[in-house]
PDB file of C-alpha atoms in Angstrom:
ATOM      1  CA  MET A 737      17.359  18.104  -2.948  1.00 39.00           C
ATOM      2  CA  SER A 738      20.838  19.304  -3.845  1.00 43.00           C
ATOM      3  CA  GLU A 739      22.807  18.025  -7.056  1.00 49.00           C
ATOM      4  CA  GLN A 740      25.080  16.068  -4.458  1.00 64.00           C
ATOM      5  CA  GLN A 741      22.581  13.700  -3.940  1.00 77.00           C
ATOM      6  CA  PRO A 742      23.166  10.065  -5.330  1.00 85.00           C
ATOM      7  CA  GLU A 743      21.516   9.246  -8.502  1.00 92.00           C
ATOM      8  CA  PRO A 744      19.436   6.369  -6.849  1.00 94.00           C
ATOM      9  CA  VAL A 745      18.312   8.501  -4.433  1.00 96.00           C
ATOM     10  CA  ALA A 746      17.093  11.189  -6.981  1.00 95.00           C
ATOM     11  CA  LEU A 747      15.452   8.984  -9.338  1.00 97.00           C
ATOM     12  CA  THR A 748      13.578   7.242  -6.124  1.00 97.00           C
ATOM     13  CA  TRP A 749      12.530  10.247  -5.007  1.00 98.00           C
ATOM     14  CA  ARG A 750      11.078  11.186  -8.367  1.00 97.00           C
ATOM     15  CA  ASP A 751       9.184   7.847  -8.275  1.00 98.00           C
ATOM     16  CA  VAL A 752       7.988   8.355  -5.018  1.00 98.00           C
ATOM     17  CA  VAL A 753       6.487  11.842  -5.786  1.00 97.00           C
ATOM     18  CA  ALA A 754       5.145  10.240  -9.108  1.00 97.00           C
ATOM     19  CA  THR A 755       3.569   7.306  -7.251  1.00 98.00           C
ATOM     20  CA  ALA A 756       1.715   9.753  -4.831  1.00 97.00           C
ATOM     21  CA  ARG A 757       0.409  12.002  -7.809  1.00 97.00           C
ATOM     22  CA  ARG A 758      -1.040   8.776  -9.166  1.00 97.00           C
ATOM     23  CA  SER A 759      -2.948   7.971  -6.068  1.00 97.00           C
ATOM     24  CA  ALA A 760      -4.613  10.880  -6.196  1.00 96.00           C
ATOM     25  CA  ALA A 761      -5.361  10.919  -9.978  1.00 96.00           C
ATOM     26  CA  ASP A 762      -6.752   7.791  -9.572  1.00 97.00           C
ATOM     27  CA  GLY A 763      -9.175   8.566  -6.479  1.00 96.00           C
ATOM     28  CA  LEU A 764      -7.759   6.490  -3.682  1.00 97.00           C
ATOM     29  CA  VAL A 765      -6.523   9.676  -1.808  1.00 95.00           C
ATOM     30  CA  VAL A 766      -8.096  12.971  -1.216  1.00 93.00           C
ATOM     31  CA  GLY A 767      -6.025  16.157  -0.409  1.00 88.00           C
ATOM     32  CA  THR A 768      -2.845  15.282   1.428  1.00 87.00           C
ATOM     33  CA  SER A 769      -4.214  12.009   2.829  1.00 92.00           C
ATOM     34  CA  GLY A 770      -2.561   8.748   2.459  1.00 95.00           C
ATOM     35  CA  ASN A 771       1.204   8.420   1.845  1.00 97.00           C
ATOM     36  CA  VAL A 772       4.151   6.391  -0.370  1.00 98.00           C
ATOM     37  CA  SER A 773       7.698   5.445   0.723  1.00 98.00           C
ATOM     38  CA  ALA A 774      10.523   3.612  -0.928  1.00 98.00           C
ATOM     39  CA  ARG A 775      13.798   2.310   0.685  1.00 98.00           C
ATOM     40  CA  VAL A 776      16.955   2.647  -1.064  1.00 97.00           C
ATOM     41  CA  GLY A 777      19.679   1.135   1.418  1.00 96.00           C
ATOM     42  CA  ASP A 778      19.075   2.355   4.811  1.00 96.00           C
ATOM     43  CA  LEU A 779      17.404   5.364   3.736  1.00 98.00           C
ATOM     44  CA  VAL A 780      13.673   5.355   3.501  1.00 98.00           C
ATOM     45  CA  LEU A 781      12.113   8.225   1.110  1.00 98.00           C
ATOM     46  CA  VAL A 782       8.890   8.924   2.331  1.00 98.00           C
ATOM     47  CA  THR A 783       6.418  11.808   1.350  1.00 98.00           C
ATOM     48  CA  PRO A 784       6.115  14.786   3.553  1.00 97.00           C
ATOM     49  CA  SER A 785       3.550  15.751   6.196  1.00 95.00           C
ATOM     50  CA  GLY A 786       0.710  18.218   4.957  1.00 93.00           C
ATOM     51  CA  VAL A 787       1.830  18.831   1.400  1.00 95.00           C
ATOM     52  CA  PRO A 788      -0.130  18.560  -1.665  1.00 94.00           C
ATOM     53  CA  TYR A 789       1.313  16.033  -3.913  1.00 95.00           C
ATOM     54  CA  ASP A 790       1.535  18.368  -6.658  1.00 93.00           C
ATOM     55  CA  ARG A 791       3.527  21.068  -4.955  1.00 95.00           C
ATOM     56  CA  LEU A 792       6.397  18.488  -4.618  1.00 95.00           C
ATOM     57  CA  GLY A 793       9.571  18.520  -6.344  1.00 94.00           C
ATOM     58  CA  PRO A 794      13.101  17.622  -6.469  1.00 92.00           C
ATOM     59  CA  GLY A 795      14.140  19.849  -3.685  1.00 92.00           C
ATOM     60  CA  ASP A 796      11.480  18.364  -1.279  1.00 95.00           C
ATOM     61  CA  ALA A 797      12.778  14.769  -0.636  1.00 96.00           C
ATOM     62  CA  VAL A 798      12.522  13.968   2.763  1.00 97.00           C
ATOM     63  CA  GLY A 799      14.552  10.842   3.925  1.00 98.00           C
ATOM     64  CA  VAL A 800      14.763   9.120   7.145  1.00 98.00           C
ATOM     65  CA  ASP A 801      17.418   6.254   8.578  1.00 98.00           C
ATOM     66  CA  LEU A 802      15.429   2.932   9.533  1.00 97.00           C
ATOM     67  CA  ASP A 803      14.889   3.762  13.248  1.00 97.00           C
ATOM     68  CA  GLY A 804      13.055   7.119  11.865  1.00 97.00           C
ATOM     69  CA  ARG A 805      15.766   9.769  12.161  1.00 98.00           C
ATOM     70  CA  GLN A 806      15.498  12.018   9.805  1.00 98.00           C
ATOM     71  CA  VAL A 807      18.998  12.582   7.671  1.00 97.00           C
ATOM     72  CA  LEU A 808      17.412  14.346   4.337  1.00 97.00           C
ATOM     73  CA  GLY A 809      15.151  17.351   3.705  1.00 96.00           C
ATOM     74  CA  GLU A 810      13.797  20.056   5.642  1.00 95.00           C
ATOM     75  CA  LEU A 811      10.175  19.243   5.588  1.00 97.00           C
ATOM     76  CA  ARG A 812       8.418  17.005   8.134  1.00 97.00           C
ATOM     77  CA  PRO A 813       8.101  13.266   7.145  1.00 97.00           C
ATOM     78  CA  THR A 814       4.341  12.035   7.303  1.00 97.00           C
ATOM     79  CA  SER A 815       2.610  11.155  10.116  1.00 96.00           C
ATOM     80  CA  GLU A 816       2.285   7.648   9.592  1.00 97.00           C
ATOM     81  CA  LEU A 817       5.949   7.260   9.281  1.00 98.00           C
ATOM     82  CA  PRO A 818       5.904   4.637  12.381  1.00 97.00           C
ATOM     83  CA  LEU A 819       3.636   2.424   9.832  1.00 97.00           C
ATOM     84  CA  HIS A 820       6.095   2.644   7.023  1.00 98.00           C
ATOM     85  CA  LEU A 821       9.158   1.870   9.168  1.00 98.00           C
ATOM     86  CA  ALA A 822       7.394  -1.438  10.594  1.00 98.00           C
ATOM     87  CA  VAL A 823       6.569  -2.473   7.210  1.00 98.00           C
ATOM     88  CA  TYR A 824      10.496  -2.500   6.278  1.00 98.00           C
ATOM     89  CA  ALA A 825      11.429  -3.988   9.609  1.00 98.00           C
ATOM     90  CA  GLU A 826       9.072  -6.839   9.516  1.00 97.00           C
ATOM     91  CA  THR A 827       9.282  -7.810   5.634  1.00 97.00           C
ATOM     92  CA  ASP A 828      11.626  -7.551   2.734  1.00 97.00           C
ATOM     93  CA  ALA A 829       9.661  -4.539   1.189  1.00 98.00           C
ATOM     94  CA  ALA A 830      11.310  -1.784  -0.896  1.00 98.00           C
ATOM     95  CA  ALA A 831       8.368   0.275  -1.435  1.00 98.00           C
ATOM     96  CA  VAL A 832       4.997   0.798   0.748  1.00 98.00           C
ATOM     97  CA  VAL A 833       1.540   2.637  -0.578  1.00 98.00           C
ATOM     98  CA  HIS A 834      -0.646   3.777   2.434  1.00 98.00           C
ATOM     99  CA  THR A 835      -4.165   4.974   1.031  1.00 98.00           C
ATOM    100  CA  HIS A 836      -7.676   6.191   1.822  1.00 97.00           C
ATOM    101  CA  ALA A 837      -9.399   4.210  -0.909  1.00 98.00           C
ATOM    102  CA  VAL A 838     -13.194   4.554  -0.637  1.00 98.00           C
ATOM    103  CA  HIS A 839     -14.468   1.116  -1.240  1.00 98.00           C
ATOM    104  CA  ALA A 840     -11.449  -0.483   0.681  1.00 98.00           C
ATOM    105  CA  THR A 841     -11.899   1.998   3.640  1.00 98.00           C
ATOM    106  CA  ALA A 842     -16.059   1.152   3.729  1.00 98.00           C
ATOM    107  CA  VAL A 843     -14.924  -2.798   3.840  1.00 98.00           C
ATOM    108  CA  SER A 844     -12.615  -2.200   6.696  1.00 98.00           C
ATOM    109  CA  THR A 845     -15.461  -1.080   8.652  1.00 98.00           C
ATOM    110  CA  LEU A 846     -17.636  -4.484   7.776  1.00 98.00           C
ATOM    111  CA  VAL A 847     -15.394  -7.124   8.217  1.00 98.00           C
ATOM    112  CA  THR A 848     -12.228  -8.358   9.731  1.00 98.00           C
ATOM    113  CA  GLU A 849     -11.240 -10.400   6.509  1.00 98.00           C
ATOM    114  CA  VAL A 850     -12.235  -9.274   2.765  1.00 98.00           C
ATOM    115  CA  PRO A 851     -14.552 -12.130   1.643  1.00 97.00           C
ATOM    116  CA  LEU A 852     -12.906 -14.437  -1.115  1.00 97.00           C
ATOM    117  CA  VAL A 853     -15.040 -13.154  -3.745  1.00 97.00           C
ATOM    118  CA  HIS A 854     -12.366 -13.332  -6.611  1.00 97.00           C
ATOM    119  CA  TYR A 855      -9.013 -14.789  -6.943  1.00 96.00           C
ATOM    120  CA  ALA A 856      -7.201 -11.693  -7.073  1.00 95.00           C
ATOM    121  CA  ALA A 857      -6.980 -11.810  -3.119  1.00 96.00           C
ATOM    122  CA  ALA A 858      -3.992 -14.541  -4.162  1.00 96.00           C
ATOM    123  CA  ILE A 859      -2.249 -11.282  -5.524  1.00 95.00           C
ATOM    124  CA  LEU A 860      -2.203 -10.103  -2.124  1.00 97.00           C
ATOM    125  CA  GLY A 861      -0.997 -13.617  -0.528  1.00 95.00           C
ATOM    126  CA  GLY A 862      -4.304 -14.709   0.632  1.00 95.00           C
ATOM    127  CA  PRO A 863      -7.453 -13.467   2.283  1.00 96.00           C
ATOM    128  CA  VAL A 864      -6.886  -9.691   2.958  1.00 98.00           C
ATOM    129  CA  ARG A 865      -7.239  -8.939   6.706  1.00 98.00           C
ATOM    130  CA  THR A 866      -8.358  -5.824   8.716  1.00 98.00           C
ATOM    131  CA  ALA A 867      -6.258  -4.669  11.273  1.00 98.00           C
ATOM    132  CA  ALA A 868      -7.603  -3.542  14.646  1.00 98.00           C
ATOM    133  CA  TYR A 869      -8.240   0.337  14.577  1.00 98.00           C
ATOM    134  CA  ALA A 870      -5.931   2.556  16.244  1.00 98.00           C
ATOM    135  CA  ARG A 871      -5.164   6.626  16.098  1.00 97.00           C
ATOM    136  CA  TYR A 872      -3.243   7.327  12.759  1.00 96.00           C
ATOM    137  CA  GLY A 873       0.330   7.943  13.495  1.00 95.00           C
ATOM    138  CA  THR A 874       0.809   5.740  16.538  1.00 97.00           C
ATOM    139  CA  PRO A 875       3.081   2.317  17.305  1.00 96.00           C
ATOM    140  CA  GLU A 876      -0.616   0.911  18.290  1.00 98.00           C
ATOM    141  CA  LEU A 877      -1.536   1.017  14.823  1.00 98.00           C
ATOM    142  CA  ALA A 878       1.787   0.239  13.198  1.00 98.00           C
ATOM    143  CA  ASP A 879       1.343  -2.919  15.651  1.00 98.00           C
ATOM    144  CA  ALA A 880      -2.139  -3.869  14.494  1.00 98.00           C
ATOM    145  CA  MET A 881      -1.127  -3.412  10.618  1.00 98.00           C
ATOM    146  CA  VAL A 882       2.133  -5.790  11.367  1.00 98.00           C
ATOM    147  CA  THR A 883      -0.221  -8.429  12.849  1.00 98.00           C
ATOM    148  CA  ALA A 884      -2.639  -8.118   9.902  1.00 98.00           C
ATOM    149  CA  LEU A 885       0.291  -8.096   7.278  1.00 98.00           C
ATOM    150  CA  ARG A 886       1.603 -11.667   8.507  1.00 98.00           C
ATOM    151  CA  GLY A 887       1.787 -13.827   5.385  1.00 97.00           C
ATOM    152  CA  ARG A 888       0.223 -11.234   3.027  1.00 98.00           C
ATOM    153  CA  THR A 889       1.615  -7.946   0.966  1.00 98.00           C
ATOM    154  CA  GLY A 890      -1.580  -5.799   2.042  1.00 98.00           C
ATOM    155  CA  CYS A 891      -4.056  -5.150   4.496  1.00 98.00           C
ATOM    156  CA  LEU A 892      -6.944  -3.118   5.550  1.00 98.00           C
ATOM    157  CA  LEU A 893      -6.731  -0.429   8.428  1.00 98.00           C
ATOM    158  CA  ALA A 894      -9.965  -0.511  10.188  1.00 98.00           C
ATOM    159  CA  ASN A 895     -12.204   2.785   9.899  1.00 98.00           C
ATOM    160  CA  HIS A 896      -9.045   4.213   7.660  1.00 98.00           C
ATOM    161  CA  GLY A 897      -7.612   2.659   4.614  1.00 98.00           C
ATOM    162  CA  THR A 898      -4.870   0.449   3.033  1.00 98.00           C
ATOM    163  CA  VAL A 899      -1.519  -0.642   3.133  1.00 98.00           C
ATOM    164  CA  THR A 900       0.327  -2.617   0.796  1.00 98.00           C
ATOM    165  CA  TYR A 901       4.007  -3.316   0.032  1.00 98.00           C
ATOM    166  CA  GLY A 902       6.439  -4.872  -2.917  1.00 98.00           C
ATOM    167  CA  SER A 903       9.418  -5.005  -4.377  1.00 97.00           C
ATOM    168  CA  THR A 904       9.149  -2.088  -6.660  1.00 98.00           C
ATOM    169  CA  LEU A 905       6.822   1.055  -6.287  1.00 98.00           C
ATOM    170  CA  ASP A 906       4.911  -0.330  -9.087  1.00 97.00           C
ATOM    171  CA  GLN A 907       4.301  -3.480  -7.649  1.00 97.00           C
ATOM    172  CA  ALA A 908       3.146  -1.885  -4.234  1.00 98.00           C
ATOM    173  CA  TYR A 909       1.004   0.458  -6.265  1.00 98.00           C
ATOM    174  CA  GLU A 910      -0.664  -2.404  -8.265  1.00 97.00           C
ATOM    175  CA  ARG A 911      -1.360  -4.465  -5.083  1.00 98.00           C
ATOM    176  CA  THR A 912      -3.094  -1.546  -3.779  1.00 98.00           C
ATOM    177  CA  ALA A 913      -5.310  -1.082  -7.029  1.00 98.00           C
ATOM    178  CA  GLN A 914      -6.191  -4.607  -6.890  1.00 97.00           C
ATOM    179  CA  LEU A 915      -7.129  -4.341  -3.231  1.00 98.00           C
ATOM    180  CA  GLU A 916      -9.399  -1.483  -3.922  1.00 98.00           C
ATOM    181  CA  TRP A 917     -11.127  -3.130  -6.829  1.00 98.00           C
ATOM    182  CA  LEU A 918     -11.328  -6.437  -4.581  1.00 98.00           C
ATOM    183  CA  CYS A 919     -13.243  -4.635  -2.154  1.00 98.00           C
ATOM    184  CA  ARG A 920     -15.300  -2.539  -4.674  1.00 98.00           C
ATOM    185  CA  LEU A 921     -16.443  -5.950  -6.164  1.00 98.00           C
ATOM    186  CA  TRP A 922     -17.545  -7.552  -2.794  1.00 97.00           C
ATOM    187  CA  LEU A 923     -19.711  -4.409  -2.009  1.00 97.00           C
ATOM    188  CA  THR A 924     -21.124  -4.389  -5.278  1.00 97.00           C
ATOM    189  CA  ALA A 925     -22.166  -7.972  -5.128  1.00 96.00           C
ATOM    190  CA  SER A 926     -23.430  -7.575  -1.693  1.00 95.00           C
ATOM    191  CA  ALA A 927     -25.889  -5.034  -2.459  1.00 94.00           C
ATOM    192  CA  LEU A 928     -28.498  -6.699  -4.095  1.00 91.00           C
ATOM    193  CA  PRO A 929     -30.985  -7.994  -1.189  1.00 92.00           C
ATOM    194  CA  GLY A 930     -31.944 -11.301  -0.501  1.00 92.00           C
ATOM    195  CA  ARG A 931     -28.377 -12.518  -2.558  1.00 93.00           C
ATOM    196  CA  THR A 932     -25.070 -13.570  -0.985  1.00 93.00           C
ATOM    197  CA  PRO A 933     -22.122 -13.554  -3.450  1.00 96.00           C
ATOM    198  CA  SER A 934     -20.789 -17.282  -3.956  1.00 96.00           C
ATOM    199  CA  LEU A 935     -16.803 -17.342  -2.422  1.00 97.00           C
ATOM    200  CA  LEU A 936     -14.194 -18.997  -3.071  1.00 97.00           C
ATOM    201  CA  SER A 937     -12.534 -21.940  -0.986  1.00 95.00           C
ATOM    202  CA  GLU A 938      -9.169 -21.614   0.511  1.00 93.00           C
ATOM    203  CA  ALA A 939      -7.970 -24.335  -1.811  1.00 95.00           C
ATOM    204  CA  GLN A 940      -9.002 -22.718  -5.020  1.00 96.00           C
ATOM    205  CA  LEU A 941      -7.235 -19.982  -3.597  1.00 95.00           C
ATOM    206  CA  ALA A 942      -4.335 -21.567  -3.156  1.00 94.00           C
ATOM    207  CA  GLU A 943      -4.649 -23.465  -6.612  1.00 94.00           C
ATOM    208  CA  VAL A 944      -4.520 -19.696  -8.298  1.00 93.00           C
ATOM    209  CA  ALA A 945      -1.461 -18.777  -5.948  1.00 91.00           C
ATOM    210  CA  GLU A 946       0.646 -21.457  -7.555  1.00 91.00           C
ATOM    211  CA  ALA A 947      -0.814 -20.684 -11.042  1.00 91.00           C
ATOM    212  CA  LEU A 948       0.415 -16.930 -10.609  1.00 86.00           C
ATOM    213  CA  GLN A 949       4.127 -18.455  -9.838  1.00 83.00           C
ATOM    214  CA  GLY A 950       4.784 -18.428 -13.620  1.00 65.00           C
ATOM    215  CA  TYR A 951       2.584 -15.346 -14.678  1.00 58.00           C
ATOM    216  CA  GLY A 952       3.843 -12.440 -16.204  1.00 58.00           C
ATOM    217  CA  GLN A 953       6.999 -11.440 -18.335  1.00 56.00           C
ATOM    218  CA  PRO A 954      10.308 -12.541 -17.410  1.00 54.00           C
ATOM    219  CA  GLY A 955      12.129 -10.038 -15.537  1.00 56.00           C
ATOM    220  CA  ARG A 956       9.496  -8.002 -14.843  1.00 56.00           C
ATOM    221  CA  PRO A 957       7.904  -7.698 -11.351  1.00 53.00           C
ATOM    222  CA  GLY A 958       4.325  -7.569 -10.318  1.00 52.00           C
ATOM    223  CA  ALA A 959       1.375  -9.959 -10.463  1.00 52.00           C
ATOM    224  CA  PRO A 960      -1.619  -7.985 -12.268  1.00 60.00           C
ATOM    225  CA  GLN A 961      -4.781 -10.265 -12.565  1.00 63.00           C
ATOM    226  CA  PRO A 962      -4.264 -12.767 -15.449  1.00 59.00           C
ATOM    227  CA  ASP A 963      -5.901 -11.916 -18.735  1.00 55.00           C
TER     228      ASP A 963
END
């Protein structure tokens, strides 16, 4: 990216790359799987296709407009661009994180909705749904994801992975981490033969959602699990 790029774009690209590297370091993606994007006005900065995150630098920024036309950079955008654009079109998201997290992907092959084994589901807006399977990079996958995301800030993609969004990259990533943890918890609790995990009711989850409205530090977005 040239020095003429506006500072907000340069800073946001730096954060996109840092978030993508974090997803790899935390084991939520393998190789070049998964992708990250952030919106700056009508510009969407998105990780490129097939480039290891540790090789991305300031000059590798990739940007598209809200219709998907590339307006910044020479590298091709991620093949999951339709998925990212659909989130921005349907929500107030400023950032999107897509991973192939192991436990969440495993759960996506088992259920159409993640069982309410923990109140962390409230952080994602309620019971997390699984979007119907469609091939990666297709409009069909984006449409299925939009349906699963209604009223939620994250969902599973059947036999594929996760999608979360937020008002910042940190918030979107935190929601991804919470979703992976929630899925891992349910798989662990379900693994004991002859035992079935107890689940929260919708009313109990709603109570947590209300309590979360005042949780955290003023002026700092994001809602980690209460401590």
